[in-house]
Amino acid sequence: MTDSVILDVWCELQCPDCHRALDDVRALRARYGDRLDIRLRHFPLEKHKHAFAAAQAAEEAAEQGQGWPYAEALLARTAELSERGEPVLLDVARGLGLDVEEFDTALIDGRHILIVDADQAEGKAIGVTGTPTYVIGGERLDGGKSQDGLRARIEEIADRLLAA
């Protein structure tokens, strides 16, 4: 029996589809707990001008121990991020009690750009074209077009891998 399975969630933090996918992510987390390692992977799309900065901000939040809570809080504000831009990134950090000055510095000095670039390159290499896209057990599931049935499919694969 496998101890845990990795689920990579290729996400874009200005993407309304990714916001809708959060319910599935939360349900999977509730069902599997530590047996499913859900990893946030970045795939900022050019059509969303704040997505690249948002991905860097999420990496800074992860460094401060709040990666997923930050991503979830930011995804709840995609429309506001589109309108107001980077101040929203700092507002979300402040709301979670993170070090906002460090956040601001990280966005200015670009310390997380390499991680975001590497995620994006890997995503492109495996055929990610939109978000959200899930990868589990070597299978890619594209949630950008429709999320219908995806959670059930992820659970099916996770159950099989965990039983192996």
mmCIF file of C-alpha atoms in Angstrom:
data_model
loop_
_atom_site.group_PDB
_atom_site.id
_atom_site.type_symbol
_atom_site.label_atom_id
_atom_site.label_comp_id
_atom_site.label_asym_id
_atom_site.label_seq_id
_atom_site.Cartn_x
_atom_site.Cartn_y
_atom_site.Cartn_z
ATOM 1 C CA MET A 1 0.000 0.000 0.000
ATOM 2 C CA THR A 2 1.283 3.448 -0.924
ATOM 3 C CA ASP A 3 1.524 5.975 1.925
ATOM 4 C CA SER A 4 0.581 8.994 -0.127
ATOM 5 C CA VAL A 5 -0.174 10.063 -3.665
ATOM 6 C CA ILE A 6 0.771 13.360 -5.307
ATOM 7 C CA LEU A 7 -1.859 15.464 -7.021
ATOM 8 C CA ASP A 8 -0.413 18.410 -8.908
ATOM 9 C CA VAL A 9 -2.936 21.192 -9.449
ATOM 10 C CA TRP A 10 -1.820 23.494 -12.259
ATOM 11 C CA CYS A 11 -3.469 26.714 -11.313
ATOM 12 C CA GLU A 12 -3.635 30.355 -12.235
ATOM 13 C CA LEU A 13 -4.556 32.683 -9.406
ATOM 14 C CA GLN A 14 -6.514 35.157 -11.535
ATOM 15 C CA CYS A 15 -8.583 32.360 -13.116
ATOM 16 C CA PRO A 16 -12.306 32.067 -12.279
ATOM 17 C CA ASP A 17 -12.258 28.350 -13.258
ATOM 18 C CA CYS A 18 -9.557 27.743 -10.646
ATOM 19 C CA HIS A 19 -11.742 29.495 -8.082
ATOM 20 C CA ARG A 20 -14.617 27.152 -8.955
ATOM 21 C CA ALA A 21 -12.252 24.167 -8.643
ATOM 22 C CA LEU A 22 -11.514 24.978 -4.982
ATOM 23 C CA ASP A 23 -14.563 23.057 -3.768
ATOM 24 C CA ASP A 24 -13.120 19.920 -5.366
ATOM 25 C CA VAL A 25 -9.689 20.575 -3.877
ATOM 26 C CA ARG A 26 -11.221 21.045 -0.411
ATOM 27 C CA ALA A 27 -13.320 17.882 -0.772
ATOM 28 C CA LEU A 28 -10.259 15.884 -1.830
ATOM 29 C CA ARG A 29 -8.282 17.271 1.103
ATOM 30 C CA ALA A 30 -11.106 16.343 3.484
ATOM 31 C CA ARG A 31 -11.437 12.833 2.066
ATOM 32 C CA TYR A 32 -7.751 11.880 1.900
ATOM 33 C CA GLY A 33 -5.975 14.087 4.440
ATOM 34 C CA ASP A 34 -2.231 13.417 4.428
ATOM 35 C CA ARG A 35 -2.615 10.488 2.017
ATOM 36 C CA LEU A 36 -3.034 12.958 -0.857
ATOM 37 C CA ASP A 37 -0.238 15.479 -1.266
ATOM 38 C CA ILE A 38 -1.935 18.328 -3.162
ATOM 39 C CA ARG A 39 0.708 20.530 -4.727
ATOM 40 C CA LEU A 40 -0.014 23.974 -6.127
ATOM 41 C CA ARG A 41 1.749 24.365 -9.471
ATOM 42 C CA HIS A 42 1.812 27.673 -11.299
ATOM 43 C CA PHE A 43 0.626 28.227 -14.829
ATOM 44 C CA PRO A 44 0.029 31.968 -15.239
ATOM 45 C CA LEU A 45 -1.720 32.788 -18.498
ATOM 46 C CA GLU A 46 -0.756 35.818 -20.572
ATOM 47 C CA LYS A 47 -4.354 36.999 -20.820
ATOM 48 C CA HIS A 48 -4.358 37.748 -17.070
ATOM 49 C CA LYS A 49 -1.855 40.511 -16.431
ATOM 50 C CA HIS A 50 -1.573 40.004 -12.638
ATOM 51 C CA ALA A 51 -1.303 36.207 -12.717
ATOM 52 C CA PHE A 52 2.509 36.087 -12.818
ATOM 53 C CA ALA A 53 2.826 38.412 -9.804
ATOM 54 C CA ALA A 54 0.097 36.408 -8.043
ATOM 55 C CA ALA A 55 2.069 33.183 -8.565
ATOM 56 C CA GLN A 56 5.160 34.813 -7.063
ATOM 57 C CA ALA A 57 3.063 36.059 -4.144
ATOM 58 C CA ALA A 58 1.744 32.537 -3.529
ATOM 59 C CA GLU A 59 5.329 31.262 -3.386
ATOM 60 C CA GLU A 60 6.183 33.918 -0.803
ATOM 61 C CA ALA A 61 3.102 32.863 1.176
ATOM 62 C CA ALA A 62 4.285 29.238 0.983
ATOM 63 C CA GLU A 63 7.666 30.330 2.307
ATOM 64 C CA GLN A 64 5.845 31.974 5.209
ATOM 65 C CA GLY A 65 3.882 28.742 5.800
ATOM 66 C CA GLN A 66 0.539 29.790 4.250
ATOM 67 C CA GLY A 67 0.713 28.664 0.616
ATOM 68 C CA TRP A 68 -2.713 27.079 0.179
ATOM 69 C CA PRO A 69 -4.593 29.447 2.514
ATOM 70 C CA TYR A 70 -3.138 32.341 0.506
ATOM 71 C CA ALA A 71 -4.018 30.792 -2.861
ATOM 72 C CA GLU A 72 -7.574 30.094 -1.702
ATOM 73 C CA ALA A 73 -8.045 33.598 -0.291
ATOM 74 C CA LEU A 74 -6.697 35.139 -3.495
ATOM 75 C CA LEU A 75 -8.847 32.944 -5.748
ATOM 76 C CA ALA A 76 -11.903 34.232 -3.870
ATOM 77 C CA ARG A 77 -10.967 37.704 -5.150
ATOM 78 C CA THR A 78 -10.143 37.084 -8.850
ATOM 79 C CA ALA A 79 -12.420 39.899 -10.058
ATOM 80 C CA GLU A 80 -10.892 42.356 -7.604
ATOM 81 C CA LEU A 81 -7.387 41.259 -8.607
ATOM 82 C CA SER A 82 -8.272 41.959 -12.251
ATOM 83 C CA GLU A 83 -9.469 45.451 -11.346
ATOM 84 C CA ARG A 84 -7.036 46.579 -8.655
ATOM 85 C CA GLY A 85 -3.954 44.483 -9.396
ATOM 86 C CA GLU A 86 -1.034 44.039 -7.052
ATOM 87 C CA PRO A 87 -2.416 45.911 -4.005
ATOM 88 C CA VAL A 88 -4.854 42.961 -3.679
ATOM 89 C CA LEU A 89 -1.865 40.591 -3.319
ATOM 90 C CA LEU A 90 -0.709 42.573 -0.291
ATOM 91 C CA ASP A 91 -4.248 42.896 1.129
ATOM 92 C CA VAL A 92 -4.629 39.112 1.110
ATOM 93 C CA ALA A 93 -1.229 38.678 2.799
ATOM 94 C CA ARG A 94 -2.214 41.232 5.455
ATOM 95 C CA GLY A 95 -5.516 39.411 6.016
ATOM 96 C CA LEU A 96 -3.652 36.172 6.746
ATOM 97 C CA GLY A 97 -1.242 37.893 9.128
ATOM 98 C CA LEU A 98 1.758 37.413 6.849
ATOM 99 C CA ASP A 99 4.804 39.688 6.740
ATOM 100 C CA VAL A 100 3.574 42.226 4.178
ATOM 101 C CA GLU A 101 6.895 44.080 3.937
ATOM 102 C CA GLU A 102 8.620 40.823 3.053
ATOM 103 C CA PHE A 103 5.882 40.180 0.497
ATOM 104 C CA ASP A 104 6.417 43.537 -1.123
ATOM 105 C CA THR A 105 10.182 42.979 -1.216
ATOM 106 C CA ALA A 106 9.740 39.520 -2.749
ATOM 107 C CA LEU A 107 7.586 40.960 -5.533
ATOM 108 C CA ILE A 108 10.151 43.689 -6.205
ATOM 109 C CA ASP A 109 13.296 41.529 -6.112
ATOM 110 C CA GLY A 110 11.694 38.657 -8.034
ATOM 111 C CA ARG A 111 13.101 35.949 -5.754
ATOM 112 C CA HIS A 112 10.354 33.477 -6.736
ATOM 113 C CA ILE A 113 10.386 34.030 -10.515
ATOM 114 C CA LEU A 114 12.510 30.923 -11.166
ATOM 115 C CA ILE A 115 10.024 28.649 -9.386
ATOM 116 C CA VAL A 116 7.104 30.091 -11.357
ATOM 117 C CA ASP A 117 9.047 29.870 -14.638
ATOM 118 C CA ALA A 118 10.048 26.257 -13.900
ATOM 119 C CA ASP A 119 6.442 25.281 -13.129
ATOM 120 C CA GLN A 120 5.232 26.922 -16.317
ATOM 121 C CA ALA A 121 7.922 25.220 -18.418
ATOM 122 C CA GLU A 122 7.130 21.823 -16.896
ATOM 123 C CA GLY A 123 3.417 22.408 -17.455
ATOM 124 C CA LYS A 124 3.985 23.229 -21.115
ATOM 125 C CA ALA A 125 6.221 20.167 -21.479
ATOM 126 C CA ILE A 126 3.478 17.822 -20.234
ATOM 127 C CA GLY A 127 0.756 19.472 -22.299
ATOM 128 C CA VAL A 128 -0.941 21.839 -19.873
ATOM 129 C CA THR A 129 -2.706 24.491 -21.944
ATOM 130 C CA GLY A 130 -5.232 25.935 -19.486
ATOM 131 C CA THR A 131 -6.173 25.977 -15.845
ATOM 132 C CA PRO A 132 -7.035 24.162 -13.740
ATOM 133 C CA THR A 133 -5.268 21.037 -14.941
ATOM 134 C CA TYR A 134 -4.708 18.105 -12.611
ATOM 135 C CA VAL A 135 -1.964 15.508 -12.841
ATOM 136 C CA ILE A 136 -2.163 12.358 -10.743
ATOM 137 C CA GLY A 137 -0.471 9.026 -11.336
ATOM 138 C CA GLY A 138 0.855 10.255 -14.672
ATOM 139 C CA GLU A 139 -2.629 11.118 -15.948
ATOM 140 C CA ARG A 140 -3.500 14.659 -16.998
ATOM 141 C CA LEU A 141 -7.065 15.862 -16.426
ATOM 142 C CA ASP A 142 -8.027 19.181 -17.980
ATOM 143 C CA GLY A 143 -10.470 21.158 -15.857
ATOM 144 C CA GLY A 144 -10.359 24.325 -17.928
ATOM 145 C CA LYS A 145 -13.156 23.216 -20.242
ATOM 146 C CA SER A 146 -15.346 21.466 -17.681
ATOM 147 C CA GLN A 147 -14.948 20.300 -14.095
ATOM 148 C CA ASP A 148 -17.795 17.807 -14.419
ATOM 149 C CA GLY A 149 -16.781 14.379 -13.204
ATOM 150 C CA LEU A 150 -13.170 15.363 -12.578
ATOM 151 C CA ARG A 151 -13.252 14.928 -8.817
ATOM 152 C CA ALA A 152 -14.705 11.431 -9.217
ATOM 153 C CA ARG A 153 -11.963 10.609 -11.727
ATOM 154 C CA ILE A 154 -9.252 11.927 -9.380
ATOM 155 C CA GLU A 155 -10.715 9.877 -6.516
ATOM 156 C CA GLU A 156 -10.793 6.769 -8.711
ATOM 157 C CA ILE A 157 -7.108 7.184 -9.594
ATOM 158 C CA ALA A 158 -6.105 8.090 -6.022
ATOM 159 C CA ASP A 159 -7.953 5.066 -4.604
ATOM 160 C CA ARG A 160 -6.244 2.779 -7.117
ATOM 161 C CA LEU A 161 -2.785 4.207 -6.394
ATOM 162 C CA LEU A 162 -3.256 4.132 -2.621
ATOM 163 C CA ALA A 163 -4.386 0.485 -2.786
ATOM 164 C CA ALA A 164 -1.355 -0.506 -4.895
#
